[in-house]
PDB file of C-alpha atoms and ligand atoms in Angstrom:
ATOM      1  CA  MET A  25     108.224  77.972 111.554  1.00 63.00           C
ATOM      2  CA  SER A  26     107.949  78.435 107.786  1.00 85.00           C
ATOM      3  CA  ALA A  27     108.821  81.789 106.232  1.00 96.00           C
ATOM      4  CA  ARG A  28     105.928  84.242 105.955  1.00 97.00           C
ATOM      5  CA  ARG A  29     104.321  84.624 102.544  1.00 98.00           C
ATOM      6  CA  ILE A  30     104.123  88.325 101.716  1.00 98.00           C
ATOM      7  CA  TRP A  31     102.733  90.176  98.692  1.00 99.00           C
ATOM      8  CA  LEU A  32     104.367  93.574  98.348  1.00 99.00           C
ATOM      9  CA  THR A  33     103.183  96.048  95.715  1.00 98.00           C
ATOM     10  CA  GLY A  34     105.256  98.951  94.408  1.00 98.00           C
ATOM     11  CA  ALA A  35     108.444  96.975  94.989  1.00 98.00           C
ATOM     12  CA  SER A  36     110.374  98.458  92.053  1.00 98.00           C
ATOM     13  CA  SER A  37     111.554 101.702  93.679  1.00 96.00           C
ATOM     14  CA  GLY A  38     111.695 103.925  96.750  1.00 95.00           C
ATOM     15  CA  LEU A  39     110.084 102.683  99.930  1.00 96.00           C
ATOM     16  CA  GLY A  40     108.770  99.496  98.301  1.00 98.00           C
ATOM     17  CA  ALA A  41     112.221  98.479  97.048  1.00 98.00           C
ATOM     18  CA  ALA A  42     113.643  99.126 100.527  1.00 97.00           C
ATOM     19  CA  LEU A  43     110.849  97.070 102.135  1.00 98.00           C
ATOM     20  CA  ALA A  44     111.405  94.253  99.613  1.00 98.00           C
ATOM     21  CA  GLN A  45     115.126  94.154 100.313  1.00 98.00           C
ATOM     22  CA  ALA A  46     114.607  94.155 104.090  1.00 98.00           C
ATOM     23  CA  LEU A  47     111.901  91.471 103.987  1.00 98.00           C
ATOM     24  CA  LEU A  48     113.828  89.161 101.665  1.00 98.00           C
ATOM     25  CA  SER A  49     117.020  89.505 103.665  1.00 97.00           C
ATOM     26  CA  SER A  50     115.059  88.675 106.845  1.00 97.00           C
ATOM     27  CA  GLY A  51     114.063  85.300 105.343  1.00 97.00           C
ATOM     28  CA  ALA A  52     110.480  86.037 104.242  1.00 98.00           C
ATOM     29  CA  ARG A  53     108.984  84.827 100.968  1.00 98.00           C
ATOM     30  CA  VAL A  54     107.970  87.894  98.979  1.00 98.00           C
ATOM     31  CA  ALA A  55     105.814  88.272  95.858  1.00 98.00           C
ATOM     32  CA  LEU A  56     107.037  91.443  94.149  1.00 98.00           C
ATOM     33  CA  SER A  57     104.684  93.595  92.057  1.00 98.00           C
ATOM     34  CA  ALA A  58     105.087  96.814  90.055  1.00 98.00           C
ATOM     35  CA  ARG A  59     104.984  97.727  86.369  1.00 98.00           C
ATOM     36  CA  SER A  60     108.765  98.013  85.872  1.00 98.00           C
ATOM     37  CA  VAL A  61     110.073  94.494  85.495  1.00 98.00           C
ATOM     38  CA  GLU A  62     113.838  95.044  85.568  1.00 98.00           C
ATOM     39  CA  PRO A  63     114.222  96.271  89.167  1.00 98.00           C
ATOM     40  CA  LEU A  64     111.977  93.423  90.328  1.00 98.00           C
ATOM     41  CA  ARG A  65     113.968  90.895  88.311  1.00 98.00           C
ATOM     42  CA  ALA A  66     117.260  92.159  89.761  1.00 97.00           C
ATOM     43  CA  LEU A  67     115.932  91.781  93.305  1.00 96.00           C
ATOM     44  CA  ALA A  68     114.290  88.406  92.678  1.00 96.00           C
ATOM     45  CA  ALA A  69     117.483  87.024  91.115  1.00 97.00           C
ATOM     46  CA  ARG A  70     119.264  87.449  94.464  1.00 97.00           C
ATOM     47  CA  TYR A  71     116.635  85.397  96.314  1.00 97.00           C
ATOM     48  CA  PRO A  72     115.495  82.792  93.746  1.00 96.00           C
ATOM     49  CA  ASP A  73     113.997  80.466  96.373  1.00 96.00           C
ATOM     50  CA  ARG A  74     111.922  83.106  98.127  1.00 97.00           C
ATOM     51  CA  ALA A  75     111.067  85.868  95.648  1.00 98.00           C
ATOM     52  CA  LEU A  76     108.138  85.609  93.229  1.00 98.00           C
ATOM     53  CA  LEU A  77     108.312  87.948  90.258  1.00 98.00           C
ATOM     54  CA  LEU A  78     104.750  89.179  89.639  1.00 98.00           C
ATOM     55  CA  PRO A  79     104.793  92.366  87.582  1.00 98.00           C
ATOM     56  CA  GLY A  80     101.620  94.091  86.429  1.00 98.00           C
ATOM     57  CA  ASP A  81      99.697  97.317  86.226  1.00 98.00           C
ATOM     58  CA  LEU A  82      97.573  97.280  89.376  1.00 98.00           C
ATOM     59  CA  THR A  83      95.095  99.768  87.924  1.00 98.00           C
ATOM     60  CA  ARG A  84      94.014  96.896  85.628  1.00 98.00           C
ATOM     61  CA  SER A  85      91.820  94.450  87.491  1.00 98.00           C
ATOM     62  CA  GLN A  86      92.787  91.665  85.079  1.00 98.00           C
ATOM     63  CA  ASP A  87      96.490  92.069  85.931  1.00 98.00           C
ATOM     64  CA  VAL A  88      95.657  91.977  89.634  1.00 98.00           C
ATOM     65  CA  ARG A  89      93.544  88.818  89.255  1.00 98.00           C
ATOM     66  CA  GLN A  90      96.387  87.100  87.370  1.00 98.00           C
ATOM     67  CA  ILE A  91      98.842  88.048  90.106  1.00 98.00           C
ATOM     68  CA  GLY A  92      96.461  86.551  92.681  1.00 98.00           C
ATOM     69  CA  GLU A  93      96.188  83.329  90.644  1.00 98.00           C
ATOM     70  CA  ARG A  94      99.977  83.045  90.438  1.00 98.00           C
ATOM     71  CA  ILE A  95     100.297  83.505  94.211  1.00 98.00           C
ATOM     72  CA  ALA A  96      97.589  80.886  94.810  1.00 98.00           C
ATOM     73  CA  GLN A  97      99.427  78.408  92.549  1.00 98.00           C
ATOM     74  CA  ALA A  98     102.806  79.058  94.158  1.00 98.00           C
ATOM     75  CA  TRP A  99     101.912  79.359  97.836  1.00 98.00           C
ATOM     76  CA  GLY A 100      98.175  78.687  98.229  1.00 98.00           C
ATOM     77  CA  ALA A 101      97.828  81.526 100.727  1.00 98.00           C
ATOM     78  CA  LEU A 102      99.197  84.861 101.933  1.00 98.00           C
ATOM     79  CA  ASP A 103     100.174  85.776 105.486  1.00 98.00           C
ATOM     80  CA  THR A 104     100.862  89.466 104.860  1.00 98.00           C
ATOM     81  CA  VAL A 105      99.879  91.877 102.103  1.00 98.00           C
ATOM     82  CA  ILE A 106     101.618  95.247 101.904  1.00 98.00           C
ATOM     83  CA  LEU A 107      99.866  97.626  99.493  1.00 98.00           C
ATOM     84  CA  ASN A 108     102.565 100.190  98.907  1.00 98.00           C
ATOM     85  CA  ALA A 109     102.175 100.980  95.179  1.00 98.00           C
ATOM     86  CA  GLY A 110     100.932 104.494  94.629  1.00 97.00           C
ATOM     87  CA  THR A 111     101.576 107.905  93.248  1.00 95.00           C
ATOM     88  CA  CYS A 112     101.436 111.513  94.320  1.00 90.00           C
ATOM     89  CA  GLU A 113     100.896 113.879  91.409  1.00 90.00           C
ATOM     90  CA  TYR A 114     100.691 117.534  92.265  1.00 88.00           C
ATOM     91  CA  VAL A 115      97.619 119.540  91.312  1.00 91.00           C
ATOM     92  CA  ASP A 116      97.586 123.190  90.287  1.00 89.00           C
ATOM     93  CA  ALA A 117      94.312 124.243  91.888  1.00 88.00           C
ATOM     94  CA  ARG A 118      94.131 127.347  89.679  1.00 89.00           C
ATOM     95  CA  GLN A 119      93.926 125.129  86.599  1.00 90.00           C
ATOM     96  CA  PHE A 120      92.087 122.250  88.153  1.00 91.00           C
ATOM     97  CA  ASP A 121      92.664 119.190  85.985  1.00 90.00           C
ATOM     98  CA  THR A 122      90.522 116.145  86.651  1.00 94.00           C
ATOM     99  CA  THR A 123      92.761 113.884  84.573  1.00 96.00           C
ATOM    100  CA  ILE A 124      95.281 114.089  87.421  1.00 95.00           C
ATOM    101  CA  ILE A 125      92.591 113.338  89.985  1.00 96.00           C
ATOM    102  CA  GLU A 126      91.366 110.399  87.905  1.00 97.00           C
ATOM    103  CA  HIS A 127      94.842 108.913  87.521  1.00 97.00           C
ATOM    104  CA  VAL A 128      95.694 109.276  91.212  1.00 97.00           C
ATOM    105  CA  VAL A 129      92.340 107.819  92.296  1.00 98.00           C
ATOM    106  CA  ARG A 130      92.894 104.856  89.958  1.00 98.00           C
ATOM    107  CA  THR A 131      96.429 104.252  91.174  1.00 98.00           C
ATOM    108  CA  ASN A 132      95.968 104.778  94.908  1.00 97.00           C
ATOM    109  CA  LEU A 133      92.383 103.925  95.731  1.00 98.00           C
ATOM    110  CA  LEU A 134      90.994 101.744  92.953  1.00 98.00           C
ATOM    111  CA  ALA A 135      94.146  99.640  92.475  1.00 98.00           C
ATOM    112  CA  SER A 136      94.356  99.106  96.240  1.00 98.00           C
ATOM    113  CA  SER A 137      90.732  97.943  96.188  1.00 98.00           C
ATOM    114  CA  TYR A 138      91.452  95.445  93.368  1.00 98.00           C
ATOM    115  CA  CYS A 139      94.342  94.133  95.449  1.00 98.00           C
ATOM    116  CA  VAL A 140      92.158  93.832  98.567  1.00 98.00           C
ATOM    117  CA  GLU A 141      89.597  91.824  96.586  1.00 98.00           C
ATOM    118  CA  VAL A 142      92.209  89.396  95.317  1.00 98.00           C
ATOM    119  CA  ALA A 143      94.072  89.218  98.646  1.00 98.00           C
ATOM    120  CA  LEU A 144      91.086  88.435 100.875  1.00 98.00           C
ATOM    121  CA  PRO A 145      90.668  84.704 100.077  1.00 98.00           C
ATOM    122  CA  LEU A 146      94.436  84.228 100.195  1.00 98.00           C
ATOM    123  CA  LEU A 147      94.658  85.956 103.585  1.00 98.00           C
ATOM    124  CA  ARG A 148      91.804  83.817 104.896  1.00 98.00           C
ATOM    125  CA  ALA A 149      93.944  80.782 104.056  1.00 98.00           C
ATOM    126  CA  GLY A 150      97.050  82.322 105.630  1.00 98.00           C
ATOM    127  CA  THR A 151      98.678  82.233 109.056  1.00 98.00           C
ATOM    128  CA  SER A 152      98.036  85.229 111.375  1.00 98.00           C
ATOM    129  CA  PRO A 153      96.914  87.241 108.359  1.00 98.00           C
ATOM    130  CA  HIS A 154      97.797  90.917 108.151  1.00 98.00           C
ATOM    131  CA  LEU A 155      96.795  93.564 105.581  1.00 98.00           C
ATOM    132  CA  VAL A 156      99.008  96.658 105.498  1.00 98.00           C
ATOM    133  CA  GLY A 157      98.383  99.811 103.476  1.00 98.00           C
ATOM    134  CA  ILE A 158     100.832 102.634 102.868  1.00 97.00           C
ATOM    135  CA  ALA A 159      98.853 105.875 102.883  1.00 94.00           C
ATOM    136  CA  SER A 160     100.067 109.314 103.932  1.00 88.00           C
ATOM    137  CA  THR A 161     100.281 111.793 106.771  1.00 82.00           C
ATOM    138  CA  VAL A 162      98.951 114.491 104.417  1.00 79.00           C
ATOM    139  CA  THR A 163      95.488 113.452 105.539  1.00 81.00           C
ATOM    140  CA  TYR A 164      96.234 115.149 108.880  1.00 77.00           C
ATOM    141  CA  LEU A 165      97.075 118.563 107.383  1.00 77.00           C
ATOM    142  CA  ALA A 166      95.803 119.792 104.022  1.00 79.00           C
ATOM    143  CA  LEU A 167      98.828 120.877 102.009  1.00 78.00           C
ATOM    144  CA  PRO A 168      98.788 122.813  98.756  1.00 80.00           C
ATOM    145  CA  ARG A 169      99.129 120.796  95.524  1.00 85.00           C
ATOM    146  CA  THR A 170      98.295 117.509  97.260  1.00 87.00           C
ATOM    147  CA  GLU A 171      94.541 117.621  96.627  1.00 91.00           C
ATOM    148  CA  ALA A 172      94.555 114.399  94.595  1.00 94.00           C
ATOM    149  CA  CYS A 173      97.014 112.493  96.735  1.00 93.00           C
ATOM    150  CA  GLY A 174      95.415 113.594 100.020  1.00 93.00           C
ATOM    151  CA  ALA A 175      91.890 112.792  98.887  1.00 95.00           C
ATOM    152  CA  THR A 176      92.850 109.252  97.872  1.00 97.00           C
ATOM    153  CA  ARG A 177      94.804 108.677 101.077  1.00 95.00           C
ATOM    154  CA  ALA A 178      91.837 109.878 103.142  1.00 95.00           C
ATOM    155  CA  GLY A 179      89.764 107.360 101.146  1.00 97.00           C
ATOM    156  CA  MET A 180      92.267 104.636 101.951  1.00 97.00           C
ATOM    157  CA  ARG A 181      92.127 105.554 105.632  1.00 96.00           C
ATOM    158  CA  TYR A 182      88.349 105.096 105.651  1.00 97.00           C
ATOM    159  CA  LEU A 183      88.572 101.878 103.641  1.00 98.00           C
ATOM    160  CA  PHE A 184      91.180 100.346 105.923  1.00 98.00           C
ATOM    161  CA  ASP A 185      89.455 101.472 109.132  1.00 96.00           C
ATOM    162  CA  SER A 186      86.242  99.825 107.927  1.00 98.00           C
ATOM    163  CA  LEU A 187      88.036  96.657 106.860  1.00 98.00           C
ATOM    164  CA  GLU A 188      89.747  96.497 110.239  1.00 97.00           C
ATOM    165  CA  ALA A 189      86.388  96.480 111.996  1.00 97.00           C
ATOM    166  CA  GLU A 190      84.774  94.027 109.569  1.00 98.00           C
ATOM    167  CA  TRP A 191      87.644  91.551 109.396  1.00 98.00           C
ATOM    168  CA  ALA A 192      88.487  91.500 113.110  1.00 97.00           C
ATOM    169  CA  PRO A 193      86.094  88.566 113.777  1.00 98.00           C
ATOM    170  CA  GLU A 194      87.980  86.552 111.131  1.00 97.00           C
ATOM    171  CA  GLY A 195      91.320  87.333 112.785  1.00 98.00           C
ATOM    172  CA  ILE A 196      92.668  89.435 109.894  1.00 98.00           C
ATOM    173  CA  ASP A 197      94.649  92.389 111.259  1.00 98.00           C
ATOM    174  CA  VAL A 198      94.764  95.670 109.351  1.00 98.00           C
ATOM    175  CA  THR A 199      97.402  98.399 109.626  1.00 98.00           C
ATOM    176  CA  LEU A 200      97.621 101.723 107.825  1.00 97.00           C
ATOM    177  CA  VAL A 201     100.981 103.467 107.553  1.00 96.00           C
ATOM    178  CA  GLY A 202     101.477 107.215 107.174  1.00 91.00           C
ATOM    179  CA  PRO A 203     105.126 107.410 106.184  1.00 86.00           C
ATOM    180  CA  GLY A 204     105.503 111.180 106.527  1.00 77.00           C
ATOM    181  CA  PHE A 205     108.091 112.531 104.097  1.00 79.00           C
ATOM    182  CA  VAL A 206     110.524 110.033 102.629  1.00 83.00           C
ATOM    183  CA  ASP A 207     113.258 111.351 100.351  1.00 78.00           C
ATOM    184  CA  THR A 208     111.940 109.517  97.280  1.00 79.00           C
ATOM    185  CA  VAL A 209     109.547 112.215  96.050  1.00 64.00           C
ATOM    186  CA  PRO A 210     110.167 115.707  94.667  1.00 62.00           C
ATOM    187  CA  SER A 211     108.764 118.742  96.491  1.00 60.00           C
ATOM    188  CA  PRO A 212     105.750 120.375  94.830  1.00 59.00           C
ATOM    189  CA  PRO A 213     106.793 122.913  92.172  1.00 60.00           C
ATOM    190  CA  ASN A 214     106.497 126.613  93.139  1.00 53.00           C
ATOM    191  CA  ALA A 215     105.125 125.822  96.561  1.00 58.00           C
ATOM    192  CA  PHE A 216     107.415 124.853  99.415  1.00 58.00           C
ATOM    193  CA  PRO A 217     110.266 122.459 100.120  1.00 59.00           C
ATOM    194  CA  LEU A 218     109.105 119.284 101.822  1.00 62.00           C
ATOM    195  CA  PRO A 219     111.164 118.261 104.853  1.00 60.00           C
ATOM    196  CA  LEU A 220     112.384 115.094 103.107  1.00 59.00           C
ATOM    197  CA  ASP A 221     114.885 114.033 105.721  1.00 66.00           C
ATOM    198  CA  LEU A 222     114.031 110.338 105.984  1.00 83.00           C
ATOM    199  CA  SER A 223     115.675 107.809 103.682  1.00 89.00           C
ATOM    200  CA  ALA A 224     113.689 104.927 102.171  1.00 93.00           C
ATOM    201  CA  ASP A 225     115.866 102.429 104.063  1.00 94.00           C
ATOM    202  CA  SER A 226     115.236 104.105 107.441  1.00 91.00           C
ATOM    203  CA  ALA A 227     111.516 104.388 106.735  1.00 92.00           C
ATOM    204  CA  ALA A 228     111.345 100.701 105.737  1.00 95.00           C
ATOM    205  CA  ARG A 229     113.220  99.644 108.883  1.00 95.00           C
ATOM    206  CA  HIS A 230     110.892 101.699 111.049  1.00 92.00           C
ATOM    207  CA  ILE A 231     107.754 100.301 109.388  1.00 95.00           C
ATOM    208  CA  LEU A 232     108.909  96.687 109.715  1.00 97.00           C
ATOM    209  CA  GLU A 233     109.833  97.134 113.379  1.00 95.00           C
ATOM    210  CA  LYS A 234     106.418  98.590 114.158  1.00 95.00           C
ATOM    211  CA  LEU A 235     104.510  96.040 112.045  1.00 97.00           C
ATOM    212  CA  ALA A 236     105.618  93.276 114.375  1.00 95.00           C
ATOM    213  CA  GLY A 237     103.245  94.715 117.007  1.00 96.00           C
ATOM    214  CA  ARG A 238     100.370  94.886 114.489  1.00 97.00           C
ATOM    215  CA  PRO A 239      99.151  98.357 115.446  1.00 96.00           C
ATOM    216  CA  ARG A 240      96.158  99.840 113.665  1.00 95.00           C
ATOM    217  CA  ASP A 241      98.199 102.885 112.644  1.00 94.00           C
ATOM    218  CA  ILE A 242     101.855 103.571 112.075  1.00 94.00           C
ATOM    219  CA  THR A 243     102.314 107.289 111.679  1.00 87.00           C
ATOM    220  CA  PHE A 244     105.759 108.703 111.861  1.00 75.00           C
ATOM    221  CA  ASN A 245     107.648 111.807 110.902  1.00 60.00           C
ATOM    222  CA  THR A 246     104.750 113.759 112.411  1.00 62.00           C
ATOM    223  CA  LEU A 247     107.275 116.315 113.631  1.00 58.00           C
ATOM    224  CA  ALA A 248     107.883 117.098 109.973  1.00 60.00           C
ATOM    225  CA  MET A 249     104.223 118.047 109.653  1.00 62.00           C
ATOM    226  CA  ALA A 250     104.634 120.346 112.655  1.00 63.00           C
ATOM    227  CA  GLU A 251     107.643 121.927 110.910  1.00 61.00           C
ATOM    228  CA  LEU A 252     105.316 122.999 108.101  1.00 62.00           C
ATOM    229  CA  TRP A 253     102.840 124.789 110.331  1.00 59.00           C
ATOM    230  CA  PRO A 254     104.775 128.066 110.841  1.00 59.00           C
ATOM    231  CA  LEU A 255     105.001 128.480 107.063  1.00 56.00           C
ATOM    232  CA  SER A 256     101.280 129.054 107.040  1.00 50.00           C
ATOM    233  CA  LYS A 257     101.761 132.279 109.021  1.00 52.00           C
ATOM    234  CA  GLN A 258     103.980 133.850 106.351  1.00 52.00           C
ATOM    235  CA  PRO A 259     102.357 136.439 104.061  1.00 50.00           C
ATOM    236  CA  ASN A 260     101.346 134.626 100.916  1.00 47.00           C
ATOM    237  CA  PRO A 261     104.514 132.538 100.414  1.00 46.00           C
ATOM    238  CA  ALA A 262     104.045 131.334  96.831  1.00 43.00           C
ATOM    239  CA  GLY A 263     100.382 130.669  97.301  1.00 44.00           C
ATOM    240  CA  LEU A 264     100.963 128.577 100.395  1.00 46.00           C
ATOM    241  CA  VAL A 265      97.775 127.492 102.078  1.00 44.00           C
ATOM    242  CA  ILE A 266      99.188 125.163 104.685  1.00 45.00           C
ATOM    243  CA  GLY A 267      97.266 125.309 107.906  1.00 41.00           C
ATOM    244  CA  LYS A 268      94.361 127.268 106.467  1.00 42.00           C
ATOM    245  CA  PRO A 269      91.859 124.919 108.094  1.00 39.00           C
ATOM    246  CA  MET A 270      93.400 125.734 111.472  1.00 37.00           C
ATOM    247  CA  GLN A 271      93.480 129.508 110.860  1.00 39.00           C
ATOM    248  CA  ARG A 272      90.045 129.920 109.445  1.00 41.00           C
ATOM    249  CA  SER A 273      88.142 132.855 110.921  1.00 44.00           C
ATOM    250  CA  PRO A 274      84.682 132.192 112.383  1.00 48.00           C
ATOM    251  CA  ALA A 275      82.080 131.303 109.789  1.00 50.00           C
ATOM    252  CA  PRO A 276      80.076 134.337 108.630  1.00 51.00           C
ATOM    253  CA  ILE A 277      76.607 134.635 110.141  1.00 54.00           C
ATOM    254  CA  LYS A 278      74.150 133.405 107.542  1.00 55.00           C
ATOM    255  CA  ASP A 279      71.122 135.511 106.572  1.00 55.00           C
ATOM    256  CA  SER A 280      67.989 134.435 108.326  1.00 50.00           C
ATOM    257  CA  PRO A 281      65.480 132.841 105.983  1.00 48.00           C
TER     258      PRO A 281
HETATM  259  N1  NAP B 303     107.792 109.348  99.694  1.00 82.12           N
HETATM  260  C1  NAP B 303     106.942 109.937 100.513  1.00 82.12           C
HETATM  261  O1  NAP B 303     107.278 110.921 101.179  1.00 82.12           O
HETATM  262  C2  NAP B 303     105.554 109.403 100.652  1.00 82.12           C
HETATM  263  C3  NAP B 303     104.686 110.058 101.524  1.00 82.12           C
HETATM  264  C4  NAP B 303     103.417 109.565 101.695  1.00 82.12           C
HETATM  265  C5  NAP B 303     103.006 108.438 101.001  1.00 82.12           C
HETATM  266  N2  NAP B 303     103.835 107.837 100.140  1.00 82.12           N
HETATM  267  C6  NAP B 303     103.355 106.654  99.437  1.00 82.12           C
HETATM  268  O2  NAP B 303     104.199 105.563  99.759  1.00 82.12           O
HETATM  269  C7  NAP B 303     104.293 104.686  98.639  1.00 82.12           C
HETATM  270  C8  NAP B 303     105.750 104.525  98.231  1.00 82.12           C
HETATM  271  O3  NAP B 303     106.239 105.806  97.923  1.00 82.12           O
HETATM  272  P1  NAP B 303     107.642 106.068  97.256  1.00 82.12           P
HETATM  273  O4  NAP B 303     108.057 107.408  97.688  1.00 82.12           O
HETATM  274  O5  NAP B 303     108.550 104.914  97.467  1.00 82.12           O
HETATM  275  O6  NAP B 303     107.195 106.179  95.722  1.00 82.12           O
HETATM  276  P2  NAP B 303     107.833 105.604  94.385  1.00 82.12           P
HETATM  277  O7  NAP B 303     109.318 105.477  94.483  1.00 82.12           O
HETATM  278  O8  NAP B 303     107.255 106.444  93.302  1.00 82.12           O
HETATM  279  O9  NAP B 303     107.219 104.141  94.319  1.00 82.12           O
HETATM  280  C9  NAP B 303     105.920 103.907  93.916  1.00 82.12           C
HETATM  281  C10 NAP B 303     105.821 102.430  93.563  1.00 82.12           C
HETATM  282  O10 NAP B 303     104.472 102.177  93.127  1.00 82.12           O
HETATM  283  C11 NAP B 303     104.537 101.479  91.894  1.00 82.12           C
HETATM  284  N3  NAP B 303     103.366 101.784  91.079  1.00 82.12           N
HETATM  285  C12 NAP B 303     102.879 103.007  90.742  1.00 82.12           C
HETATM  286  N4  NAP B 303     101.819 102.882  89.935  1.00 82.12           N
HETATM  287  C13 NAP B 303     101.620 101.550  89.755  1.00 82.12           C
HETATM  288  C14 NAP B 303     100.688 100.788  89.015  1.00 82.12           C
HETATM  289  N5  NAP B 303      99.731 101.368  88.268  1.00 82.12           N
HETATM  290  N6  NAP B 303     100.785  99.448  89.049  1.00 82.12           N
HETATM  291  C15 NAP B 303     101.760  98.841  89.772  1.00 82.12           C
HETATM  292  N7  NAP B 303     102.662  99.514  90.504  1.00 82.12           N
HETATM  293  C16 NAP B 303     102.599 100.851  90.484  1.00 82.12           C
HETATM  294  C17 NAP B 303     105.820 101.980  91.238  1.00 82.12           C
HETATM  295  O11 NAP B 303     106.312 101.023  90.324  1.00 82.12           O
HETATM  296  P3  NAP B 303     106.227 101.146  88.733  1.00 82.12           P
HETATM  297  O12 NAP B 303     106.333 102.579  88.375  1.00 82.12           O
HETATM  298  O13 NAP B 303     107.362 100.294  88.299  1.00 82.12           O
HETATM  299  O14 NAP B 303     104.920 100.545  88.395  1.00 82.12           O
HETATM  300  C18 NAP B 303     106.751 102.037  92.445  1.00 82.12           C
HETATM  301  O15 NAP B 303     107.310 100.768  92.695  1.00 82.12           O
HETATM  302  C19 NAP B 303     103.438 105.309  97.543  1.00 82.12           C
HETATM  303  O16 NAP B 303     102.160 104.759  97.586  1.00 82.12           O
HETATM  304  C20 NAP B 303     103.421 106.774  97.922  1.00 82.12           C
HETATM  305  O17 NAP B 303     102.319 107.473  97.395  1.00 82.12           O
HETATM  306  C21 NAP B 303     105.111 108.290  99.950  1.00 82.12           C
END
């Protein structure tokens, strides 16, 4: 059987770099995308026959289209697409700044949508096609400072759930991954330490093991979310609002009209 043709975004660092390394060493053909060229070049140089170097800014639809054209020329199709590129910029809700929201929406939700558009015809031409998105477990528990990141990941969840239903008749599988807390990101400033006890390599291994079964969801490190719950009971720990939705008192009785 020929090696799977995989497009992996966000392959220059963290989880994406770990996924790229694991996929290439397992024999897959991998198209590597991110803005930083050097880390991609270093990885691709070790697997010249199987790595495609396709850098670009995925928030620019033109870059994404060019990447798609290069993949079509090189391979003619894609078997797996892993949309891992993204960002999590922390918001200070007391000085709400929509430029952060805009940038995170562009990077996580809009760029993923550009990639889906370009990937669809290539997946249709692929073998046992599979679309995979890396989202976040923050959508299960609203954490402080993650307003932008959480909102875009909730958007991705809806997008991928809908695509899963719509593409099922064509045989395109869809999986969304909530990687919990991987030790590649800093904790939010002046808020709380994230339980970042999972390395990028372990997270990548876990994701790739689970992907073989093509589940709709891969959510792990959920225990780490549970670890955060008791913090919500502490008296005003640095403005912590974790768990507020679960602690909310009954809604006030509205005035009758
Ligand atoms: N670490 C966690 O605990 C955690 C938790 C939940 C979700 N996630 C998500 O999982 C994914 C990987 O996270 P990570 O921790 O490995 O983060 P990371 O080290 O910051 O990696 C993010 C990757 O996305 C790429 N990227 C960002 N903006 C891009 C753009 N405009 N165009 C192309 N590529 C872009 C970056 O490459 P360049 O900068 O070179 O472009 C980098 O390769 C992200 O989507 C992240 O939001 C992470």
